[in-house]
Tab-separated table of C-alpha atoms in Angstrom:
chain	number	residue	atom	x	y	z
L	1	ALA	CA	0.010	-0.006	0.010
L	2	GLN	CA	1.223	3.484	-0.859
L	3	ASN	CA	1.799	5.306	2.507
L	4	ASP	CA	1.047	9.040	2.080
L	5	ASP	CA	1.836	10.280	5.556
L	6	GLY	CA	2.087	7.510	8.124
L	7	MET	CA	-1.049	6.438	9.934
L	8	LEU	CA	-3.005	9.517	8.678
L	9	GLY	CA	-3.936	8.181	5.280
L	10	LYS	CA	-2.941	5.757	2.597
L	11	LYS	CA	-3.832	4.140	-0.631
L	12	LEU	CA	-4.696	0.486	0.137
L	13	LEU	CA	-5.671	-0.790	-3.266
L	14	GLU	CA	-6.412	0.751	-6.623
L	15	GLY	CA	-9.609	2.690	-5.797
L	16	LEU	CA	-9.472	2.197	-2.037
L	17	TYR	CA	-8.107	4.722	0.445
L	18	LEU	CA	-7.878	4.955	4.190
L	19	ILE	CA	-8.303	8.072	6.110
L	20	ASN	CA	-7.127	7.220	9.661
L	21	TYR	CA	-7.122	9.515	12.602
L	22	GLY	CA	-8.053	7.082	15.338
L	23	CYS	CA	-11.294	6.038	13.542
L	24	ALA	CA	-11.053	4.660	9.999
L	25	VAL	CA	-12.997	6.154	7.148
L	26	TYR	CA	-12.586	4.206	3.921
L	27	VAL	CA	-12.955	5.828	0.533
L	28	VAL	CA	-14.067	3.537	-2.366
L	29	ASP	CA	-13.452	5.326	-5.639
L	30	ALA	CA	-15.495	3.314	-8.075
L	31	PRO	CA	-16.214	4.086	-11.781
L	32	GLY	CA	-19.800	5.099	-11.066
L	33	SER	CA	-19.376	7.023	-7.866
L	34	VAL	CA	-17.374	7.390	-4.624
L	35	VAL	CA	-18.610	5.631	-1.601
L	36	LEU	CA	-17.448	6.130	2.023
L	37	VAL	CA	-17.445	3.490	4.590
L	38	ASP	CA	-18.264	5.530	7.763
L	39	ALA	CA	-18.634	9.293	7.847
L	40	GLY	CA	-16.045	10.417	10.298
L	41	ASP	CA	-15.651	12.914	13.158
L	42	ALA	CA	-16.333	16.672	12.952
L	43	GLN	CA	-12.877	17.701	14.268
L	44	TYR	CA	-11.249	16.135	11.184
L	45	TRP	CA	-13.768	17.411	8.581
L	46	ASP	CA	-11.405	19.852	6.913
L	47	TRP	CA	-8.582	17.476	7.063
L	48	MET	CA	-10.736	14.712	5.359
L	49	GLN	CA	-11.451	17.132	2.458
L	50	ARG	CA	-7.683	17.740	1.973
L	51	ARG	CA	-7.039	13.959	1.983
L	52	LEU	CA	-9.658	13.520	-0.756
L	53	GLU	CA	-8.112	16.346	-2.808
L	54	HIS	CA	-4.558	14.958	-2.326
L	55	TRP	CA	-5.749	11.636	-3.844
L	56	GLY	CA	-7.676	13.380	-6.714
L	57	VAL	CA	-10.953	12.087	-5.452
L	58	ASP	CA	-13.696	14.389	-6.192
L	59	ALA	CA	-15.876	14.849	-3.011
L	60	ARG	CA	-18.878	15.830	-5.148
L	61	ARG	CA	-18.876	12.298	-6.534
L	62	ILE	CA	-19.712	10.818	-3.147
L	63	SER	CA	-23.009	9.103	-3.629
L	64	HIS	CA	-23.351	7.006	-0.468
L	65	VAL	CA	-21.971	6.801	3.105
L	66	LEU	CA	-22.165	3.354	4.562
L	67	LEU	CA	-22.348	3.515	8.365
L	68	THR	CA	-20.843	0.367	10.096
L	69	HIS	CA	-22.496	1.652	13.275
L	70	PRO	CA	-23.845	4.962	14.649
L	71	HIS	CA	-21.181	5.709	17.412
L	72	THR	CA	-20.041	9.304	17.213
L	73	ASP	CA	-16.520	8.593	15.875
L	74	HIS	CA	-18.020	6.788	12.785
L	75	SER	CA	-21.090	8.921	12.197
L	76	GLN	CA	-20.764	12.497	13.565
L	77	VAL	CA	-20.525	14.174	10.165
L	78	ALA	CA	-23.013	11.956	8.260
L	79	ARG	CA	-25.382	14.871	7.946
L	80	ARG	CA	-22.696	16.935	6.328
L	81	TRP	CA	-22.123	14.263	3.598
L	82	ARG	CA	-25.931	14.023	3.221
L	83	GLU	CA	-26.139	17.783	2.724
L	84	ARG	CA	-23.696	17.404	-0.137
L	85	GLY	CA	-25.910	14.922	-1.777
L	86	ALA	CA	-24.670	11.501	-0.358
L	87	LYS	CA	-27.284	8.921	0.676
L	88	ILE	CA	-26.766	7.490	4.124
L	89	VAL	CA	-26.958	3.704	4.506
L	90	ALA	CA	-27.324	2.412	8.085
L	91	HIS	CA	-29.116	-0.204	10.151
L	92	ALA	CA	-32.641	0.688	11.104
L	93	ARG	CA	-31.679	0.452	14.763
L	94	ALA	CA	-29.282	3.402	14.124
L	95	ARG	CA	-32.180	5.860	13.765
L	96	PRO	CA	-32.426	6.701	17.525
L	97	TYR	CA	-28.648	7.450	17.655
L	98	LEU	CA	-28.765	9.593	14.503
L	99	LEU	CA	-31.946	11.464	15.316
L	100	GLU	CA	-33.540	11.420	18.686
L	101	ARG	CA	-30.389	10.861	20.746
L	102	ALA	CA	-28.020	12.813	18.353
L	103	ALA	CA	-27.407	15.718	20.788
L	104	GLU	CA	-26.493	13.426	23.699
L	105	ASN	CA	-24.115	11.639	21.395
L	106	ASN	CA	-22.592	14.903	20.130
L	107	ASN	CA	-23.842	14.103	16.586
L	108	GLU	CA	-25.455	16.402	14.040
L	109	PRO	CA	-29.024	14.875	13.508
L	110	CYS	CA	-29.144	12.899	10.360
L	111	GLU	CA	-31.882	10.950	8.465
L	112	ILE	CA	-31.100	7.550	7.021
L	113	ASP	CA	-31.860	7.137	3.281
L	114	ILE	CA	-31.449	3.456	3.040
L	115	GLU	CA	-32.399	1.549	6.196
L	116	VAL	CA	-31.235	-2.048	6.459
L	117	SER	CA	-32.691	-4.560	9.004
L	118	ASP	CA	-31.590	-7.790	7.341
L	119	ASP	CA	-28.664	-9.042	5.171
L	120	CYS	CA	-29.072	-7.780	1.564
L	121	GLU	CA	-27.313	-6.683	-1.559
L	122	LEU	CA	-27.298	-3.132	-2.788
L	123	ASP	CA	-26.364	-1.666	-6.157
L	124	LEU	CA	-24.868	1.684	-5.363
L	125	CYS	CA	-24.364	3.421	-8.757
L	126	GLY	CA	-22.849	0.164	-10.201
L	127	LEU	CA	-20.971	-0.795	-7.136
L	128	ALA	CA	-22.173	-4.099	-5.664
L	129	VAL	CA	-22.266	-4.035	-1.915
L	130	ARG	CA	-23.254	-7.015	0.245
L	131	VAL	CA	-24.690	-5.731	3.506
L	132	LEU	CA	-24.577	-7.963	6.609
L	133	THR	CA	-26.096	-7.340	9.947
L	134	THR	CA	-23.337	-7.950	12.470
L	135	PRO	CA	-24.379	-6.951	16.061
L	136	GLY	CA	-22.012	-7.434	18.854
L	137	HIS	CA	-20.175	-4.105	19.296
L	138	CYS	CA	-23.461	-2.424	18.852
L	139	PRO	CA	-27.102	-3.617	18.066
L	140	ALA	CA	-26.998	-1.434	14.932
L	141	SER	CA	-23.724	-2.794	13.531
L	142	LEU	CA	-23.360	-3.691	9.805
L	143	SER	CA	-20.490	-5.049	7.815
L	144	PHE	CA	-19.992	-4.525	4.113
L	145	LEU	CA	-18.424	-6.902	1.595
L	146	ILE	CA	-17.382	-4.972	-1.518
L	147	PRO	CA	-15.363	-6.060	-4.574
L	148	ILE	CA	-12.483	-3.574	-5.191
L	149	ALA	CA	-9.662	-4.004	-7.694
L	150	GLY	CA	-10.561	-7.673	-8.051
L	151	LYS	CA	-10.429	-8.390	-4.408
L	152	SER	CA	-13.168	-9.167	-1.963
L	153	CYS	CA	-12.957	-6.510	0.875
L	154	LEU	CA	-14.828	-6.795	4.132
L	155	PHE	CA	-15.405	-3.603	6.221
L	156	SER	CA	-16.487	-4.640	9.771
L	157	GLY	CA	-16.239	-1.376	11.645
L	158	ASP	CA	-15.633	-1.931	15.358
L	159	LEU	CA	-16.842	-5.486	15.298
L	160	ILE	CA	-13.202	-6.507	14.804
L	161	MET	CA	-10.807	-3.707	15.770
L	162	PRO	CA	-7.387	-3.025	14.192
L	163	GLY	CA	-4.962	-5.767	15.148
L	164	GLY	CA	-7.762	-8.353	15.384
L	165	ASP	CA	-9.122	-7.464	18.799
L	166	LEU	CA	-12.868	-7.798	19.264
L	167	GLY	CA	-15.012	-4.641	19.659
L	168	TRP	CA	-15.823	-5.184	23.340
L	169	MET	CA	-16.419	-1.494	24.046
L	170	GLY	CA	-19.654	0.285	23.300
L	171	GLU	CA	-22.824	-1.798	23.748
L	172	PHE	CA	-20.873	-5.060	23.659
L	173	ASN	CA	-22.901	-8.237	23.553
L	174	TYR	CA	-20.726	-11.402	23.605
L	175	GLU	CA	-23.398	-13.797	22.161
L	176	ASP	CA	-24.256	-11.418	19.271
L	177	LEU	CA	-20.598	-10.787	18.606
L	178	MET	CA	-19.784	-14.523	18.336
L	179	ALA	CA	-22.783	-15.136	16.055
L	180	SER	CA	-21.636	-12.232	13.811
L	181	LEU	CA	-18.068	-13.568	13.720
L	182	HIS	CA	-19.356	-17.076	12.728
L	183	LYS	CA	-21.478	-15.420	9.963
L	184	LEU	CA	-18.358	-13.660	8.540
L	185	LEU	CA	-16.150	-16.853	8.708
L	186	ASP	CA	-17.684	-18.382	5.628
L	187	LEU	CA	-17.348	-15.319	3.398
L	188	PRO	CA	-14.839	-15.185	0.572
L	189	VAL	CA	-12.731	-12.382	1.977
L	190	ASP	CA	-9.327	-11.248	0.657
L	191	TYR	CA	-8.954	-8.288	2.936
L	192	GLN	CA	-10.627	-7.364	6.199
L	193	TYR	CA	-10.726	-3.651	7.247
L	194	ALA	CA	-11.718	-2.490	10.770
């Protein structure tokens, strides 16, 4: 992977970039659109814009933001992306976090455009995304399986943390987490991203 500036951002594959500031935001630059996996944190908004510009990714092409879960570090600026035209994809259980409880979570209130309650497949402007409900870290956790540069890439949010640790913080539920991990075991995955 091309390392642009240490842990702060890097190209992972052709068409896949990581913006990392403690929480990972992944940028999938597909032919039909740009899709983000997680929205990010408000204090890094301007910096995220500069990273996109550095990589030559046109932020106006961002069509969808896939929320792995609604905790603040992953979803705080979802509304800003939505105001720029991106559709927000999240678990139906994320609605209270993103709307009714937004202020107590230090989030900007944000509607969900595509609510997911069960495993499904989405066509996002030509990008095939397999959506998997994977509670354990949070009841509203989702994982996304996306083909990128000929590889099968799994984005699991905080279900599996960087380094392989389990996402035991948050609203951790051991039984749900183990069931979610078993669900992911049988998937054809080339790369897993937390």
